[in-house]
Short mmCIF file of C-alpha atoms in Angstrom, two decimals:
data_model
loop_
_atom_site.label_atom_id
_atom_site.label_comp_id
_atom_site.label_asym_id
_atom_site.label_seq_id
_atom_site.Cartn_x
_atom_site.Cartn_y
_atom_site.Cartn_z
CA MET S 1 29.03 126.91 -16.66
CA ILE S 2 32.53 125.79 -17.59
CA ILE S 3 33.50 122.48 -15.96
CA VAL S 4 37.10 121.36 -15.44
CA ASP S 5 37.82 117.68 -14.82
CA ALA S 6 40.75 117.82 -12.37
CA HIS S 7 41.66 114.14 -12.73
CA GLN S 8 41.51 111.95 -15.83
CA HIS S 9 43.78 109.43 -17.49
CA TYR S 10 44.77 108.08 -20.86
CA TRP S 11 46.90 104.98 -21.30
CA GLN S 12 48.20 102.58 -23.90
CA PRO S 13 49.11 99.16 -22.39
CA SER S 14 51.27 98.24 -25.39
CA ARG S 15 53.79 100.79 -24.11
CA GLY S 16 54.69 98.25 -21.41
CA ASP S 17 55.08 100.51 -18.37
CA TYR S 18 51.68 100.08 -16.69
CA GLY S 19 52.58 97.28 -14.31
CA TRP S 20 49.56 97.87 -12.09
CA LEU S 21 47.20 96.87 -14.90
CA ALA S 22 48.18 93.23 -14.38
CA HIS S 23 46.20 93.31 -11.13
CA ALA S 24 43.42 95.63 -12.29
CA PRO S 25 39.94 94.63 -13.55
CA ALA S 26 40.19 93.15 -17.02
CA VAL S 27 37.99 95.90 -18.50
CA LEU S 28 40.78 98.39 -17.82
CA ASN S 29 43.47 96.39 -19.58
CA LYS S 30 43.08 98.08 -22.93
CA ALA S 31 43.89 101.40 -24.53
CA PHE S 32 41.97 104.46 -23.37
CA LEU S 33 42.81 107.38 -25.64
CA PRO S 34 41.32 110.73 -26.71
CA ALA S 35 39.11 109.18 -29.39
CA ASP S 36 37.52 106.95 -26.73
CA PHE S 37 36.62 109.84 -24.45
CA HIS S 38 35.78 112.88 -26.54
CA ALA S 39 32.07 112.13 -27.05
CA GLN S 40 31.45 111.32 -23.36
CA ARG S 41 33.15 114.45 -22.13
CA GLU S 42 31.38 116.65 -24.67
CA ALA S 43 27.97 115.10 -23.89
CA ALA S 44 28.50 115.80 -20.18
CA GLY S 45 29.42 119.42 -20.85
CA VAL S 46 32.96 119.17 -19.51
CA LYS S 47 35.22 121.61 -21.35
CA PHE S 48 38.71 121.10 -19.89
CA SER S 49 40.66 118.42 -18.09
CA VAL S 50 43.90 117.72 -16.24
CA LEU S 51 45.62 114.58 -17.50
CA VAL S 52 47.27 112.53 -14.74
CA GLN S 53 50.09 110.01 -15.07
CA ALA S 54 49.31 106.30 -14.88
CA ALA S 55 52.80 104.80 -15.21
CA PRO S 56 55.92 105.37 -13.08
CA THR S 57 58.12 106.53 -15.94
CA GLU S 58 59.20 109.88 -17.30
CA GLU S 59 58.66 108.45 -20.78
CA GLU S 60 54.94 108.11 -20.08
CA THR S 61 54.80 111.75 -18.96
CA ARG S 62 56.23 112.77 -22.33
CA TYR S 63 53.68 110.48 -24.00
CA LEU S 64 50.94 112.40 -22.17
CA PHE S 65 52.35 115.65 -23.54
CA GLU S 66 51.91 114.18 -27.02
CA LEU S 67 48.32 113.16 -26.29
CA ALA S 68 47.60 116.62 -24.88
CA HIS S 69 48.50 118.11 -28.25
CA ILE S 70 45.93 115.77 -29.84
CA ASP S 71 43.24 116.57 -27.27
CA PRO S 72 42.69 120.34 -26.98
CA ALA S 73 40.60 119.87 -23.83
CA VAL S 74 43.72 118.89 -21.89
CA VAL S 75 45.06 122.04 -20.27
CA GLY S 76 47.49 120.48 -17.82
CA VAL S 77 49.49 117.32 -17.17
CA VAL S 78 50.42 115.83 -13.81
CA GLY S 79 53.48 113.74 -14.58
CA TRP S 80 55.95 111.41 -12.90
CA VAL S 81 59.63 111.90 -12.11
CA ASP S 82 62.19 109.73 -10.38
CA MET S 83 62.13 111.53 -7.07
CA GLU S 84 65.08 109.55 -5.70
CA ALA S 85 67.41 110.39 -8.59
CA ASP S 86 70.51 112.42 -7.73
CA ASP S 87 69.70 114.73 -10.64
CA VAL S 88 65.98 115.07 -9.85
CA GLY S 89 66.14 118.86 -10.28
CA ALA S 90 67.49 118.54 -13.81
CA ARG S 91 64.88 115.88 -14.60
CA ILE S 92 62.06 118.15 -13.45
CA ASP S 93 63.50 121.05 -15.46
CA ALA S 94 63.60 118.80 -18.55
CA LEU S 95 59.96 117.78 -18.11
CA ILE S 96 58.92 121.41 -17.69
CA ARG S 97 60.79 122.27 -20.89
CA ASP S 98 59.42 119.32 -22.86
CA GLY S 99 55.89 120.01 -21.66
CA GLY S 100 55.89 123.49 -23.13
CA GLY S 101 53.70 124.85 -20.35
CA LEU S 102 51.59 121.70 -19.86
CA LEU S 103 53.33 120.29 -16.78
CA CYS S 104 51.38 121.49 -13.75
CA GLY S 105 52.23 118.85 -11.15
CA LEU S 106 54.04 115.64 -10.29
CA ARG S 107 52.76 112.41 -8.78
CA PRO S 108 54.73 109.43 -7.52
CA MET S 109 52.59 106.31 -7.20
CA ALA S 110 53.13 106.21 -3.44
CA GLN S 111 50.24 103.83 -2.80
CA ASP S 112 52.11 101.13 -4.75
CA ILE S 113 55.43 101.53 -2.93
CA ALA S 114 56.06 98.81 -0.34
CA ASP S 115 57.30 101.20 2.34
CA PRO S 116 54.27 103.12 3.71
CA ASP S 117 56.68 105.73 5.14
CA TRP S 118 58.33 106.42 1.77
CA LEU S 119 56.92 109.95 1.44
CA ALA S 120 58.59 110.97 4.70
CA ARG S 121 62.07 109.78 3.73
CA PRO S 122 64.74 112.51 4.02
CA SER S 123 66.15 111.28 0.70
CA LEU S 124 63.13 112.89 -0.98
CA ASP S 125 63.74 116.34 0.51
CA ARG S 126 65.60 117.54 -2.57
CA ALA S 127 62.77 116.46 -4.87
CA PHE S 128 60.10 118.15 -2.80
CA ASP S 129 62.17 121.33 -2.60
CA CYS S 130 62.48 121.32 -6.40
CA ILE S 131 58.75 120.75 -6.89
CA GLN S 132 58.03 123.68 -4.60
CA ASP S 133 60.67 125.96 -6.12
CA CYS S 134 59.41 125.25 -9.64
CA GLY S 135 55.88 126.23 -8.71
CA LEU S 136 54.48 122.77 -9.40
CA ALA S 137 51.74 120.98 -7.49
CA PHE S 138 52.18 117.64 -5.77
CA ASP S 139 49.45 115.03 -6.26
CA ALA S 140 49.35 112.66 -3.28
CA LEU S 141 48.24 109.25 -4.52
CA VAL S 142 47.93 107.57 -1.13
CA GLY S 143 45.71 105.25 0.81
CA MET S 144 45.20 104.87 4.53
CA PRO S 145 48.64 103.27 5.15
CA GLN S 146 50.47 106.29 3.65
CA LEU S 147 48.48 109.08 5.33
CA PRO S 148 50.74 109.30 8.43
CA ALA S 149 53.84 109.72 6.22
CA LEU S 150 52.06 112.37 4.17
CA CYS S 151 51.30 114.30 7.34
CA ARG S 152 54.97 114.18 8.31
CA ARG S 153 56.00 115.36 4.84
CA LEU S 154 53.65 118.34 5.11
CA ARG S 155 55.18 119.31 8.43
CA ARG S 156 58.57 119.27 6.70
CA ASN S 157 57.33 121.19 3.65
CA PRO S 158 54.62 123.51 5.00
CA ARG S 159 54.41 125.62 1.82
CA LEU S 160 54.07 122.68 -0.56
CA SER S 161 50.98 122.83 -2.79
CA VAL S 162 49.44 119.40 -2.32
CA VAL S 163 46.22 117.82 -3.51
CA LEU S 164 44.96 114.60 -1.96
CA ASP S 165 43.86 112.29 -4.76
CA HIS S 166 40.58 110.42 -4.31
CA ALA S 167 40.15 111.75 -0.74
CA GLY S 168 42.94 109.49 0.49
CA LYS S 169 40.99 106.36 -0.48
CA PRO S 170 38.85 105.77 2.61
CA ALA S 171 37.69 102.21 3.32
CA ILE S 172 34.12 102.88 2.17
CA ALA S 173 33.45 99.25 1.26
CA ASP S 174 34.15 98.22 4.87
CA GLY S 175 32.26 101.13 6.37
CA ARG S 176 35.34 102.27 8.32
CA PHE S 177 35.28 105.99 8.99
CA ASP S 178 36.90 107.05 12.29
CA GLN S 179 40.57 106.49 11.44
CA TRP S 180 40.23 108.09 8.01
CA THR S 181 38.45 111.19 9.30
CA SER S 182 41.07 111.67 12.02
CA TRP S 183 43.80 111.79 9.37
CA ILE S 184 41.68 114.11 7.20
CA ASP S 185 41.34 116.38 10.22
CA GLU S 186 45.11 116.61 10.54
CA LEU S 187 45.67 117.08 6.81
CA ALA S 188 43.11 119.87 6.69
CA GLN S 189 45.29 121.86 9.09
CA HIS S 190 47.77 122.32 6.20
CA PRO S 191 46.33 125.41 4.44
CA PRO S 192 47.82 124.79 0.97
CA LEU S 193 46.38 121.26 0.84
CA HIS S 194 43.41 120.65 -1.46
CA CYS S 195 41.43 117.46 -1.97
CA LYS S 196 39.95 115.83 -5.04
CA LEU S 197 36.32 114.83 -5.04
CA SER S 198 37.14 111.83 -7.17
CA GLY S 199 37.55 108.07 -7.12
CA LEU S 200 34.95 107.43 -4.43
CA LEU S 201 32.54 105.24 -6.40
CA THR S 202 35.36 102.86 -7.31
CA LEU S 203 35.99 102.25 -3.61
CA LEU S 204 32.56 100.65 -3.24
CA GLY S 205 32.34 96.89 -2.96
CA GLU S 206 29.38 94.75 -3.90
CA PRO S 207 26.60 95.02 -2.85
CA VAL S 208 27.30 98.40 -1.19
CA HIS S 209 25.08 101.13 -2.65
CA GLU S 210 26.61 104.39 -3.89
CA ASP S 211 24.78 106.26 -1.12
CA ALA S 212 27.54 104.96 1.15
CA ILE S 213 29.89 107.67 -0.12
CA GLU S 214 27.71 110.50 1.25
CA PRO S 215 29.09 110.59 4.84
CA TYR S 216 32.61 110.78 3.44
CA VAL S 217 31.69 113.61 1.06
CA ALA S 218 29.97 115.46 3.90
CA ASP S 219 33.13 115.11 5.98
CA LEU S 220 35.29 116.45 3.14
CA PHE S 221 33.13 119.57 2.84
CA ALA S 222 33.21 119.99 6.62
CA HIS S 223 37.01 119.84 6.70
CA PHE S 224 38.04 121.57 3.47
CA GLY S 225 35.05 123.69 2.55
CA ALA S 226 34.11 124.33 -1.06
CA GLU S 227 37.30 126.42 -1.42
CA ARG S 228 39.68 123.44 -1.29
CA LEU S 229 37.76 120.69 -3.06
CA MET S 230 37.97 119.99 -6.79
CA TRP S 231 35.98 117.51 -8.84
CA GLY S 232 37.67 114.84 -10.92
CA SER S 233 36.23 111.97 -12.93
CA ASP S 234 39.09 109.47 -12.57
CA TRP S 235 38.09 108.22 -16.02
CA PRO S 236 38.59 105.48 -17.17
CA VAL S 237 39.02 103.83 -13.74
CA LEU S 238 35.53 105.20 -13.07
CA THR S 239 34.08 102.92 -15.75
CA THR S 240 34.36 99.87 -13.48
CA HIS S 241 31.48 101.30 -11.41
CA ALA S 242 29.71 104.11 -13.29
CA ASP S 243 29.70 106.15 -16.45
CA PHE S 244 31.14 109.63 -16.72
CA SER S 245 27.87 111.56 -16.71
CA HIS S 246 26.49 109.64 -13.74
CA TRP S 247 29.43 110.46 -11.48
CA LEU S 248 29.31 114.10 -12.55
CA HIS S 249 25.61 114.21 -11.61
CA VAL S 250 26.16 112.50 -8.24
CA ALA S 251 29.03 114.83 -7.32
CA TRP S 252 27.05 117.89 -8.45
CA MET S 253 24.05 116.95 -6.29
CA LEU S 254 26.21 116.24 -3.23
CA THR S 255 27.98 119.57 -3.69
CA GLU S 256 24.63 121.36 -3.81
CA ARG S 257 23.61 119.53 -0.64
CA TYR S 258 26.70 120.38 1.41
CA ALA S 259 27.86 123.64 -0.17
CA PRO S 260 24.91 125.19 -2.01
CA GLY S 261 25.82 127.40 -4.92
CA SER S 262 29.53 126.50 -4.86
CA GLN S 263 29.67 124.42 -8.04
CA ALA S 264 31.64 127.07 -9.92
CA ASP S 265 34.45 126.60 -7.40
CA VAL S 266 34.36 122.83 -6.95
CA PHE S 267 33.89 122.04 -10.64
CA ALA S 268 36.23 124.61 -12.19
CA ALA S 269 37.75 127.54 -10.34
CA ASN S 270 39.59 125.60 -7.63
CA ALA S 271 41.35 123.34 -10.11
CA ALA S 272 42.20 126.27 -12.39
CA ARG S 273 43.69 128.20 -9.49
CA PHE S 274 45.49 125.28 -7.84
CA TYR S 275 47.15 124.04 -11.02
CA ALA S 276 47.58 127.57 -12.49
CA LEU S 277 45.76 126.48 -15.65
CA ASP S 278 45.78 128.87 -18.58
CA ILE S 279 42.01 129.08 -19.08
CA ASP S 280 39.50 131.90 -18.88
CA LEU S 281 36.66 131.35 -16.44
CA PRO S 282 33.64 133.64 -16.15
CA VAL S 283 33.87 136.13 -13.31
CA PRO S 284 30.81 135.77 -11.03
CA ASP S 285 28.52 138.78 -10.97
CA PHE S 286 28.07 139.82 -7.34
CA ALA S 287 26.25 143.05 -8.15
CA GLY S 288 23.56 143.72 -5.59
CA VAL S 289 24.81 141.07 -3.20
CA SER S 290 25.57 142.29 0.31
CA PRO S 291 29.08 141.51 1.59
#
């Protein structure tokens, strides 16, 4: 079966625009590039991936376009644009042009912005309208503090194609569940919204066992179904807690537990459809199966 990684990163700290790395685990403060990842991805049987921005600059998005030409497995790029710029429409058009078909979405690093209500600001209306009009997806990199603003944004832009990165970063290490699941319940009422089955292991604190993610995964399947979930590795951030193949195995087993037989959707088809990726996926054979 073809597997699509809906969320992976490359970065080169010497570029100087990854400010968040100063506060990240030391093991992440180095270059992670195609040559560092190819063997792991191939060994795990993952054929394609979506490359996601890791710096709040348009220059880094263009750098990712360059890396995508080096790495043939990359079939889409989720970039960054200055969403508060007066000429945001022209900036998005330029990124689409420079990407040559690679740009499939945009992602502000909302979790790092001091104002938790930033996503709901009217000053961003123009940017969201442009994203929607251009047929791009919006990756919501948010944590618990930003979820209320995201809900308000979705009420303002009901047709926006949104994917919630890393399940909205629930407080798994603290065992808090109720507040997160109430926000997930509201977000799930927005039909175009999808959710990434990604980034959960890195939310664990010591000595919390990885089994602690299961109630959250179960809740995601209950709210979104297998039709609106897509698997992502979040490599190389993942490497602080697990290797690539291990997370793929864990996610695969949990998917089989809560949505038996739906791996083709969760691990490939949903991402391909959501991001409009130019890849050929096998058509399931339903011959002899009753409707």
